[in-house]
mmCIF file of C-alpha atoms in Angstrom:
data_model
loop_
_atom_site.group_PDB
_atom_site.id
_atom_site.type_symbol
_atom_site.label_atom_id
_atom_site.label_comp_id
_atom_site.label_asym_id
_atom_site.label_seq_id
_atom_site.Cartn_x
_atom_site.Cartn_y
_atom_site.Cartn_z
ATOM 1 C CA MET I 1 -4.004 -20.330 -7.669
ATOM 2 C CA LYS I 2 -4.585 -20.647 -3.939
ATOM 3 C CA VAL I 3 -1.246 -18.959 -3.226
ATOM 4 C CA LEU I 4 -2.108 -16.134 -5.638
ATOM 5 C CA ILE I 5 -5.438 -15.469 -3.935
ATOM 6 C CA ASP I 6 -3.650 -15.572 -0.589
ATOM 7 C CA LEU I 7 -1.067 -13.053 -1.869
ATOM 8 C CA PHE I 8 -3.761 -10.734 -3.196
ATOM 9 C CA VAL I 9 -5.900 -10.861 -0.047
ATOM 10 C CA THR I 10 -2.926 -10.521 2.320
ATOM 11 C CA PHE I 11 -1.545 -7.471 0.521
ATOM 12 C CA ALA I 12 -4.998 -5.950 0.067
ATOM 13 C CA LYS I 13 -5.460 -6.137 3.857
ATOM 14 C CA MET I 14 -2.111 -4.447 4.299
ATOM 15 C CA GLY I 15 -2.998 -1.733 1.810
ATOM 16 C CA ALA I 16 -6.225 -1.105 3.697
ATOM 17 C CA VAL I 17 -4.629 -0.482 7.093
ATOM 18 C CA THR I 18 -1.355 1.179 6.181
ATOM 19 C CA PHE I 19 -1.538 4.838 7.066
ATOM 20 C CA GLY I 20 1.395 7.041 6.238
ATOM 21 C CA GLY I 21 3.541 5.231 3.742
ATOM 22 C CA GLY I 22 6.079 2.449 3.499
ATOM 23 C CA TYR I 23 7.599 2.558 6.962
ATOM 24 C CA ALA I 24 4.175 2.317 8.568
ATOM 25 C CA MET I 25 3.589 -0.838 6.558
ATOM 26 C CA LEU I 26 6.740 -2.480 7.827
ATOM 27 C CA PRO I 27 5.488 -3.677 11.239
ATOM 28 C CA ILE I 28 2.448 -5.232 9.581
ATOM 29 C CA LEU I 29 4.570 -6.778 6.843
ATOM 30 C CA GLN I 30 6.847 -8.208 9.463
ATOM 31 C CA LYS I 31 4.029 -9.766 11.458
ATOM 32 C CA THR I 32 2.118 -11.096 8.429
ATOM 33 C CA VAL I 33 4.768 -11.995 5.875
ATOM 34 C CA VAL I 34 7.549 -13.154 8.197
ATOM 35 C CA GLU I 35 5.796 -14.497 11.292
ATOM 36 C CA ASP I 36 2.419 -15.724 10.006
ATOM 37 C CA LYS I 37 2.880 -16.658 6.327
ATOM 38 C CA LYS I 38 6.642 -17.293 6.402
ATOM 39 C CA TRP I 39 7.024 -15.935 2.853
ATOM 40 C CA ALA I 40 10.310 -14.222 3.807
ATOM 41 C CA THR I 41 12.735 -13.927 6.724
ATOM 42 C CA ASP I 42 13.482 -10.791 8.771
ATOM 43 C CA GLU I 43 16.813 -10.477 6.949
ATOM 44 C CA GLU I 44 15.167 -10.683 3.522
ATOM 45 C CA LEU I 45 12.601 -8.081 4.535
ATOM 46 C CA LEU I 46 15.408 -5.701 5.526
ATOM 47 C CA ASP I 47 17.212 -6.389 2.238
ATOM 48 C CA TYR I 48 14.068 -5.681 0.197
ATOM 49 C CA TYR I 49 13.365 -2.585 2.208
ATOM 50 C CA ALA I 50 16.885 -1.240 1.696
ATOM 51 C CA ILE I 51 16.721 -1.987 -2.027
ATOM 52 C CA GLY I 52 13.226 -0.482 -2.185
ATOM 53 C CA GLN I 53 14.678 2.784 -0.859
ATOM 54 C CA CYS I 54 17.062 3.233 -3.748
ATOM 55 C CA THR I 55 15.150 1.770 -6.669
ATOM 56 C CA PRO I 56 12.441 3.630 -8.549
ATOM 57 C CA GLY I 57 8.929 3.437 -7.234
ATOM 58 C CA ILE I 58 7.027 3.470 -3.988
ATOM 59 C CA ILE I 59 8.790 1.552 -1.206
ATOM 60 C CA ALA I 60 5.651 -0.332 -0.190
ATOM 61 C CA VAL I 61 5.027 -1.376 -3.794
ATOM 62 C CA ASN I 62 8.642 -2.454 -4.256
ATOM 63 C CA THR I 63 8.525 -4.591 -1.124
ATOM 64 C CA ALA I 64 5.221 -6.174 -2.175
ATOM 65 C CA THR I 65 6.640 -6.960 -5.608
ATOM 66 C CA PHE I 66 9.710 -8.575 -4.054
ATOM 67 C CA ILE I 67 7.717 -10.817 -1.755
ATOM 68 C CA GLY I 68 5.175 -11.733 -4.436
ATOM 69 C CA TYR I 69 7.929 -12.510 -6.929
ATOM 70 C CA LYS I 70 9.828 -14.628 -4.440
ATOM 71 C CA THR I 71 6.703 -16.591 -3.552
ATOM 72 C CA LYS I 72 5.195 -17.170 -6.988
ATOM 73 C CA GLY I 73 7.330 -15.658 -9.757
ATOM 74 C CA ILE I 74 6.378 -12.743 -11.950
ATOM 75 C CA ILE I 75 2.639 -13.337 -11.660
ATOM 76 C CA GLY I 76 3.042 -13.405 -7.873
ATOM 77 C CA GLY I 77 4.820 -10.046 -7.983
ATOM 78 C CA ILE I 78 2.031 -8.520 -10.039
ATOM 79 C CA VAL I 79 -0.761 -10.018 -7.919
ATOM 80 C CA ALA I 80 0.803 -8.862 -4.622
ATOM 81 C CA THR I 81 1.178 -5.339 -6.007
ATOM 82 C CA LEU I 82 -2.371 -5.257 -7.353
ATOM 83 C CA GLY I 83 -3.595 -6.452 -3.948
ATOM 84 C CA LEU I 84 -1.695 -3.642 -2.233
ATOM 85 C CA ILE I 85 -3.107 -0.894 -4.467
ATOM 86 C CA PHE I 86 -6.675 -2.252 -4.646
ATOM 87 C CA PRO I 87 -7.968 -0.690 -1.381
ATOM 88 C CA SER I 88 -6.394 2.670 -2.302
ATOM 89 C CA ILE I 89 -8.227 2.743 -5.607
ATOM 90 C CA VAL I 90 -11.575 1.948 -3.969
ATOM 91 C CA ILE I 91 -11.170 4.342 -1.027
ATOM 92 C CA ILE I 92 -9.748 7.272 -2.983
ATOM 93 C CA ALA I 93 -12.342 6.940 -5.740
ATOM 94 C CA ILE I 94 -15.115 7.106 -3.123
ATOM 95 C CA ILE I 95 -13.558 10.093 -1.370
ATOM 96 C CA ALA I 96 -12.797 11.946 -4.600
ATOM 97 C CA ALA I 97 -16.359 11.384 -5.776
ATOM 98 C CA PHE I 98 -18.335 12.133 -2.596
ATOM 99 C CA LEU I 99 -16.245 13.649 0.176
ATOM 100 C CA LYS I 100 -14.390 16.612 -1.199
ATOM 101 C CA ASN I 101 -13.525 17.964 2.262
ATOM 102 C CA PHE I 102 -12.678 14.552 3.754
ATOM 103 C CA ALA I 103 -9.243 15.515 5.059
ATOM 104 C CA SER I 104 -10.586 18.513 6.977
ATOM 105 C CA LEU I 105 -13.320 16.545 8.801
ATOM 106 C CA ALA I 106 -12.672 16.702 12.559
ATOM 107 C CA VAL I 107 -13.425 13.017 13.042
ATOM 108 C CA VAL I 108 -10.844 12.043 10.411
ATOM 109 C CA GLN I 109 -8.207 14.256 11.994
ATOM 110 C CA HIS I 110 -8.845 12.832 15.479
ATOM 111 C CA ALA I 111 -8.775 9.246 14.256
ATOM 112 C CA PHE I 112 -5.611 9.967 12.391
ATOM 113 C CA SER I 113 -3.863 11.516 15.383
ATOM 114 C CA GLY I 114 -4.664 8.391 17.386
ATOM 115 C CA ILE I 115 -3.478 6.100 14.611
ATOM 116 C CA ARG I 116 -0.220 8.029 14.310
ATOM 117 C CA VAL I 117 0.625 7.263 17.951
ATOM 118 C CA CYS I 118 0.018 3.584 17.287
ATOM 119 C CA VAL I 119 2.125 3.603 14.114
ATOM 120 C CA GLY I 120 4.972 5.053 16.191
ATOM 121 C CA VAL I 121 4.659 2.183 18.685
ATOM 122 C CA LEU I 122 4.513 -0.434 15.925
ATOM 123 C CA VAL I 123 7.556 0.934 14.108
ATOM 124 C CA LEU I 124 9.470 0.990 17.408
ATOM 125 C CA ASN I 125 8.567 -2.682 18.013
ATOM 126 C CA ALA I 126 9.620 -3.571 14.468
ATOM 127 C CA VAL I 127 12.985 -1.882 14.951
ATOM 128 C CA PHE I 128 13.698 -4.014 18.032
ATOM 129 C CA LYS I 129 12.860 -7.190 16.117
ATOM 130 C CA LEU I 130 14.880 -6.191 13.050
ATOM 131 C CA TRP I 131 17.827 -5.205 15.251
ATOM 132 C CA LYS I 132 18.382 -8.894 16.029
ATOM 133 C CA GLY I 133 18.745 -9.792 12.363
ATOM 134 C CA ALA I 134 20.896 -6.820 11.440
ATOM 135 C CA VAL I 135 23.234 -6.310 14.381
ATOM 136 C CA LYS I 136 26.004 -8.871 14.790
ATOM 137 C CA GLY I 137 28.267 -6.843 17.089
ATOM 138 C CA LYS I 138 29.242 -3.397 18.338
ATOM 139 C CA ILE I 139 30.187 -2.047 14.909
ATOM 140 C CA THR I 140 26.923 -2.949 13.177
ATOM 141 C CA GLY I 141 25.068 -1.664 16.251
ATOM 142 C CA ALA I 142 26.844 1.670 15.907
ATOM 143 C CA VAL I 143 25.932 1.720 12.200
ATOM 144 C CA VAL I 144 22.216 1.493 13.101
ATOM 145 C CA ILE I 145 22.491 4.387 15.555
ATOM 146 C CA ILE I 146 24.593 6.588 13.270
ATOM 147 C CA THR I 147 22.253 5.968 10.326
ATOM 148 C CA CYS I 148 19.227 6.766 12.463
ATOM 149 C CA ALA I 149 20.805 10.025 13.672
ATOM 150 C CA LEU I 150 21.851 11.089 10.159
ATOM 151 C CA ALA I 151 18.439 10.296 8.677
ATOM 152 C CA ALA I 152 16.483 11.940 11.506
ATOM 153 C CA PHE I 153 18.556 15.072 12.151
ATOM 154 C CA THR I 154 20.282 15.930 8.866
ATOM 155 C CA ASN I 155 19.256 16.356 5.247
ATOM 156 C CA VAL I 156 21.313 13.382 4.034
ATOM 157 C CA SER I 157 19.061 11.416 1.693
ATOM 158 C CA SER I 158 18.284 7.780 2.442
ATOM 159 C CA ILE I 159 19.444 6.865 -1.052
ATOM 160 C CA ALA I 160 22.895 8.297 -0.245
ATOM 161 C CA LEU I 161 23.013 6.305 3.003
ATOM 162 C CA VAL I 162 22.045 3.053 1.294
ATOM 163 C CA VAL I 163 24.589 3.572 -1.489
ATOM 164 C CA ALA I 164 27.302 4.433 1.074
ATOM 165 C CA ALA I 165 26.460 1.250 2.985
ATOM 166 C CA GLY I 166 26.891 -0.762 -0.198
ATOM 167 C CA VAL I 167 30.276 0.760 -1.049
ATOM 168 C CA LEU I 168 31.615 0.597 2.529
ATOM 169 C CA GLY I 169 30.275 -2.947 2.739
ATOM 170 C CA ILE I 170 32.303 -4.060 -0.269
ATOM 171 C CA LEU I 171 35.434 -2.422 1.188
ATOM 172 C CA PHE I 172 35.194 -3.231 4.901
ATOM 173 C CA SER I 173 32.508 -5.864 5.636
ATOM 174 C CA GLY I 174 35.079 -8.664 5.524
ATOM 175 C CA LYS I 175 37.144 -7.025 8.271
ATOM 176 C CA ILE I 176 34.130 -6.010 10.369
ATOM 177 C CA GLU I 177 32.703 -9.507 10.098
ATOM 178 C CA ASN I 178 35.995 -10.977 11.318
ATOM 179 C CA ILE I 179 36.131 -8.618 14.308
ATOM 180 C CA GLU I 180 32.503 -9.167 15.277
ATOM 181 C CA SER I 181 32.553 -12.950 14.875
ATOM 182 C CA SER I 182 35.888 -13.403 16.699
ATOM 183 C CA LYS I 183 34.598 -11.355 19.651
ATOM 184 C CA LYS I 184 31.575 -13.619 19.810
ATOM 185 C CA THR I 185 33.669 -16.796 19.947
ATOM 186 C CA GLU I 186 35.905 -15.215 22.607
ATOM 187 C CA GLN I 187 32.838 -14.391 24.665
ATOM 188 C CA LYS I 188 31.499 -17.913 24.279
ATOM 189 C CA GLU I 189 34.809 -19.392 25.353
ATOM 190 C CA GLY I 190 34.947 -16.920 28.214
ATOM 191 C CA ASN I 191 31.480 -18.049 29.333
ATOM 192 C CA LYS I 192 32.634 -21.650 29.470
ATOM 193 C CA MET L 1 -2.744 10.946 -27.761
ATOM 194 C CA PRO L 2 -5.763 9.346 -26.048
ATOM 195 C CA MET L 3 -6.154 10.629 -22.481
ATOM 196 C CA LEU L 4 -5.834 7.234 -20.797
ATOM 197 C CA LEU L 5 -2.625 6.372 -22.626
ATOM 198 C CA LEU L 6 -1.228 9.774 -21.694
ATOM 199 C CA LEU L 7 -2.196 9.183 -18.062
ATOM 200 C CA TYR L 8 -0.508 5.771 -18.072
ATOM 201 C CA LEU L 9 2.690 7.072 -19.637
ATOM 202 C CA GLU L 10 2.943 10.135 -17.400
ATOM 203 C CA PHE L 11 2.559 8.020 -14.256
ATOM 204 C CA PHE L 12 4.914 5.395 -15.650
ATOM 205 C CA LYS L 13 7.505 8.185 -15.789
ATOM 206 C CA VAL L 14 6.716 9.242 -12.216
ATOM 207 C CA GLY L 15 7.104 5.629 -11.065
ATOM 208 C CA LEU L 16 10.383 5.290 -12.913
ATOM 209 C CA PHE L 17 12.035 8.440 -11.586
ATOM 210 C CA ALA L 18 10.547 8.927 -8.114
ATOM 211 C CA VAL L 19 13.106 7.137 -5.981
ATOM 212 C CA GLY L 20 12.511 6.793 -2.248
ATOM 213 C CA GLY L 21 8.820 6.674 -1.505
ATOM 214 C CA GLY L 22 5.586 8.593 -1.780
ATOM 215 C CA LEU L 23 6.834 12.106 -1.081
ATOM 216 C CA ALA L 24 9.439 11.698 -3.813
ATOM 217 C CA THR L 25 6.588 11.699 -6.333
ATOM 218 C CA LEU L 26 5.653 15.281 -5.401
ATOM 219 C CA PRO L 27 8.123 17.235 -7.564
ATOM 220 C CA PHE L 28 7.026 15.157 -10.556
ATOM 221 C CA LEU L 29 3.380 15.903 -9.875
ATOM 222 C CA TYR L 30 4.114 19.640 -9.763
ATOM 223 C CA ASP L 31 5.785 19.257 -13.153
ATOM 224 C CA LEU L 32 2.620 17.599 -14.447
ATOM 225 C CA ALA L 33 0.548 20.463 -13.075
ATOM 226 C CA ASP L 34 2.712 22.916 -15.042
ATOM 227 C CA LYS L 35 2.294 20.887 -18.183
ATOM 228 C CA TYR L 36 -1.427 20.037 -18.181
ATOM 229 C CA THR L 37 -4.614 21.901 -17.403
ATOM 230 C CA TRP L 38 -6.295 18.891 -15.742
ATOM 231 C CA LEU L 39 -3.968 19.105 -12.751
ATOM 232 C CA THR L 40 -3.522 22.233 -10.622
ATOM 233 C CA ASN L 41 -1.258 23.073 -7.680
ATOM 234 C CA SER L 42 -4.221 23.431 -5.333
ATOM 235 C CA MET L 43 -5.424 19.947 -6.346
ATOM 236 C CA ILE L 44 -2.018 18.610 -5.340
ATOM 237 C CA GLY L 45 -2.408 20.304 -1.940
ATOM 238 C CA ASP L 46 -5.816 18.633 -1.396
ATOM 239 C CA MET L 47 -4.355 15.399 -2.578
ATOM 240 C CA ILE L 48 -1.508 15.382 -0.059
ATOM 241 C CA ALA L 49 -3.999 15.930 2.763
ATOM 242 C CA ILE L 50 -6.236 13.128 1.508
ATOM 243 C CA SER L 51 -3.345 10.736 0.835
ATOM 244 C CA GLU L 52 -2.059 11.250 4.345
ATOM 245 C CA SER L 53 -5.429 10.646 5.947
ATOM 246 C CA THR L 54 -6.387 7.507 4.058
ATOM 247 C CA PRO L 55 -4.801 4.074 4.190
ATOM 248 C CA GLY L 56 -2.401 2.951 1.520
ATOM 249 C CA ALA L 57 0.951 4.033 0.144
ATOM 250 C CA MET L 58 1.017 7.794 -0.434
ATOM 251 C CA GLY L 59 2.292 7.634 -3.998
ATOM 252 C CA VAL L 60 -0.438 5.184 -4.927
ATOM 253 C CA ASN L 61 -3.104 7.350 -3.310
ATOM 254 C CA MET L 62 -1.901 10.414 -5.188
ATOM 255 C CA ALA L 63 -1.902 8.612 -8.537
ATOM 256 C CA THR L 64 -5.394 7.314 -7.816
ATOM 257 C CA TYR L 65 -6.669 10.781 -6.927
ATOM 258 C CA VAL L 66 -5.223 12.452 -10.033
ATOM 259 C CA GLY L 67 -6.503 9.608 -12.209
ATOM 260 C CA PHE L 68 -9.997 10.010 -10.783
ATOM 261 C CA GLN L 69 -10.062 13.778 -11.303
ATOM 262 C CA ASN L 70 -8.921 13.193 -14.857
ATOM 263 C CA SER L 71 -11.063 10.270 -16.074
ATOM 264 C CA GLY L 72 -13.098 8.766 -13.222
ATOM 265 C CA VAL L 73 -12.672 5.219 -11.922
ATOM 266 C CA ILE L 74 -10.918 3.961 -15.064
ATOM 267 C CA GLY L 75 -8.497 6.869 -14.696
ATOM 268 C CA CYS L 76 -7.679 5.741 -11.128
ATOM 269 C CA ILE L 77 -6.819 2.283 -12.324
ATOM 270 C CA VAL L 78 -4.775 3.413 -15.335
ATOM 271 C CA ALA L 79 -2.746 6.016 -13.395
ATOM 272 C CA THR L 80 -1.970 3.583 -10.584
ATOM 273 C CA LEU L 81 -0.965 0.805 -12.970
ATOM 274 C CA GLY L 82 1.300 3.283 -14.746
ATOM 275 C CA LEU L 83 2.900 4.183 -11.419
ATOM 276 C CA VAL L 84 3.627 0.583 -10.357
ATOM 277 C CA SER L 85 4.659 -0.847 -13.746
ATOM 278 C CA PRO L 86 8.295 0.334 -13.660
ATOM 279 C CA ALA L 87 8.702 -0.883 -10.073
ATOM 280 C CA ILE L 88 7.566 -4.374 -11.026
ATOM 281 C CA ILE L 89 9.992 -4.525 -13.955
ATOM 282 C CA VAL L 90 12.954 -3.130 -11.980
ATOM 283 C CA ILE L 91 12.363 -5.312 -8.909
ATOM 284 C CA VAL L 92 12.097 -8.493 -10.969
ATOM 285 C CA ILE L 93 15.443 -7.717 -12.620
ATOM 286 C CA ILE L 94 17.110 -6.870 -9.287
ATOM 287 C CA TYR L 95 15.702 -9.973 -7.607
ATOM 288 C CA ASN L 96 17.227 -12.175 -10.282
ATOM 289 C CA VAL L 97 20.601 -10.454 -10.092
ATOM 290 C CA ILE L 98 20.737 -10.810 -6.300
ATOM 291 C CA ASP L 99 19.508 -14.385 -6.426
ATOM 292 C CA ARG L 100 22.203 -15.361 -8.916
ATOM 293 C CA PHE L 101 24.988 -13.742 -6.885
ATOM 294 C CA LYS L 102 23.683 -14.242 -3.365
ATOM 295 C CA GLU L 103 26.466 -16.677 -2.475
ATOM 296 C CA SER L 104 29.131 -14.289 -3.775
ATOM 297 C CA ALA L 105 31.327 -12.544 -1.209
ATOM 298 C CA ILE L 106 30.578 -9.086 -2.605
ATOM 299 C CA VAL L 107 26.794 -9.390 -2.253
ATOM 300 C CA LYS L 108 27.191 -10.810 1.255
ATOM 301 C CA HIS L 109 29.484 -7.929 2.187
ATOM 302 C CA ILE L 110 27.037 -5.369 0.795
ATOM 303 C CA PHE L 111 24.152 -6.774 2.800
ATOM 304 C CA TYR L 112 26.214 -7.090 5.982
ATOM 305 C CA LEU L 113 26.216 -3.279 6.243
ATOM 306 C CA LEU L 114 22.983 -2.645 4.337
ATOM 307 C CA ARG L 115 20.874 -4.406 6.994
ATOM 308 C CA PRO L 116 21.977 -2.175 9.889
ATOM 309 C CA VAL L 117 21.563 0.880 7.633
ATOM 310 C CA ALA L 118 18.017 -0.190 6.693
ATOM 311 C CA THR L 119 17.252 -0.726 10.391
ATOM 312 C CA GLY L 120 18.609 2.761 11.140
ATOM 313 C CA LEU L 121 16.451 4.311 8.413
ATOM 314 C CA ILE L 122 13.364 2.612 9.785
ATOM 315 C CA ALA L 123 14.258 3.764 13.306
ATOM 316 C CA ALA L 124 14.579 7.353 12.018
ATOM 317 C CA ALA L 125 11.189 7.112 10.308
ATOM 318 C CA GLY L 126 9.735 5.745 13.556
ATOM 319 C CA LEU L 127 11.309 8.591 15.527
ATOM 320 C CA SER L 128 9.768 11.219 13.252
ATOM 321 C CA VAL L 129 6.315 9.594 13.549
ATOM 322 C CA ILE L 130 6.639 9.444 17.346
ATOM 323 C CA VAL L 131 7.696 13.102 17.581
ATOM 324 C CA LEU L 132 4.851 14.114 15.266
ATOM 325 C CA ALA L 133 2.332 12.030 17.222
ATOM 326 C CA ILE L 134 3.373 13.228 20.686
ATOM 327 C CA PHE L 135 4.565 16.790 20.062
ATOM 328 C CA GLY L 136 2.653 17.566 16.873
ATOM 329 C CA THR L 137 5.770 18.907 15.140
ATOM 330 C CA GLU L 138 8.554 17.847 12.804
ATOM 331 C CA ILE L 139 11.848 16.883 14.474
ATOM 332 C CA SER L 140 13.478 20.115 13.242
ATOM 333 C CA GLU L 141 10.814 22.237 14.974
ATOM 334 C CA PHE L 142 10.767 20.121 18.137
ATOM 335 C CA ASN L 143 9.257 21.933 21.124
ATOM 336 C CA LEU L 144 8.947 20.268 24.519
ATOM 337 C CA MET L 145 6.035 22.513 25.521
ATOM 338 C CA SER L 146 3.767 21.213 22.780
ATOM 339 C CA ILE L 147 3.646 17.737 24.351
ATOM 340 C CA SER L 148 0.260 16.001 24.218
ATOM 341 C CA LEU L 149 -0.262 14.014 27.422
ATOM 342 C CA LYS L 150 -3.150 12.111 25.832
ATOM 343 C CA ALA L 151 -0.792 10.927 23.119
ATOM 344 C CA VAL L 152 1.854 9.923 25.679
ATOM 345 C CA ALA L 153 -0.744 7.905 27.610
ATOM 346 C CA LEU L 154 -1.935 6.151 24.439
ATOM 347 C CA PHE L 155 1.677 5.513 23.439
ATOM 348 C CA ILE L 156 2.457 3.763 26.727
ATOM 349 C CA VAL L 157 -0.780 1.760 26.725
ATOM 350 C CA MET L 158 -0.192 0.646 23.119
ATOM 351 C CA LEU L 159 3.434 -0.231 23.825
ATOM 352 C CA ILE L 160 2.298 -2.583 26.600
ATOM 353 C CA PHE L 161 -0.699 -3.856 24.597
ATOM 354 C CA THR L 162 1.351 -4.764 21.512
ATOM 355 C CA ARG L 163 4.078 -6.440 23.538
ATOM 356 C CA LYS L 164 1.987 -8.361 26.069
ATOM 357 C CA THR L 165 -0.767 -9.602 23.759
ATOM 358 C CA LYS L 166 -0.699 -11.624 20.553
ATOM 359 C CA PHE L 167 -3.186 -9.456 18.635
ATOM 360 C CA HIS L 168 -2.394 -8.502 15.059
ATOM 361 C CA PRO L 169 -1.012 -4.936 14.718
ATOM 362 C CA ILE L 170 -4.164 -4.062 12.741
ATOM 363 C CA VAL L 171 -6.192 -4.442 15.955
ATOM 364 C CA ALA L 172 -3.952 -1.909 17.702
ATOM 365 C CA ILE L 173 -4.344 0.529 14.782
ATOM 366 C CA VAL L 174 -8.146 0.289 14.825
ATOM 367 C CA ILE L 175 -8.321 0.726 18.613
ATOM 368 C CA SER L 176 -6.025 3.762 18.427
ATOM 369 C CA GLY L 177 -8.172 5.340 15.715
ATOM 370 C CA ILE L 178 -11.275 4.893 17.882
ATOM 371 C CA VAL L 179 -9.466 6.261 20.956
ATOM 372 C CA GLY L 180 -8.398 9.252 18.858
ATOM 373 C CA VAL L 181 -12.026 10.017 17.952
ATOM 374 C CA VAL L 182 -13.516 9.338 21.399
ATOM 375 C CA PHE L 183 -10.966 11.444 23.284
ATOM 376 C CA SER L 184 -10.624 13.998 20.431
ATOM 377 C CA PHE L 185 -6.874 13.821 19.965
#
């Protein structure tokens, strides 16, 4: 029961401060779920995030379900998700009922412009942390950069990129892993 | 069909077919607007603005807003539960499949490349937020002249603040929101 309350409260807090969708939630997820609560590792978070991209549903909800399910089974998955959506329901209901022109209020726009800068910083920090878990050598490093360029500057969908990674992974990961791990041992021996 | 059941089922469908985050729900919402009188295109426009300027996942915010317009607070809850139900079912199935095969070579090989790709996707999302925050435009319409020096200053201060102190990221978000209001960003 204690864990369930903890899941609900933790994800409700995240739902309350996440502006701008799933990727904005990631830095906070990483700090809370990986570093503070230790419910998942950096690698698992990346796995869930990648899967969340290409499965139905909202990425933030998918990630919450994954972590809740891993921690406390099906009820954990449901509780984490309910926690995540709880603040939205409260806030949107209030706005829809009383503040019809909320989004055009100057104060909201200013606050939001400030928050957006901060979200950019937080996502950048998260990328540096996740890099360590994901990049094992030059090839995987290049994969990060190529993916980033394709996603930012072309119309290739993220689903296509994730599916391509899966297929190429089945075909070539074994070889890439061998190259990247043998280079590492060479370097270590060289250092000696 | 009772309204609430209809609301649940329609958002269940949105949750099942909208792959890839909040904005992916948009085409489905426009379909709903064509189909029903309780949702209009201009409501969807308002809704995007509100979803983007309130905390929470965008898709969830949109479902909540439509649900409220349709049947008040109970509508919010029903629409949102409809939206997240398929995700819970699908994720539980996927989790079990991965867990069963996580020691298999194929799953390990898939994740070996999936992790750098996920990192790249997050980096791209970060890049688009940074460009939007500092230049006020999408990456495709990037214009160096539209740079906001206030935003650059806040960016640098926050970069140092988040790296040199142990505060929770939430603290940085709240401070940035206040700075945005005080210095009218």
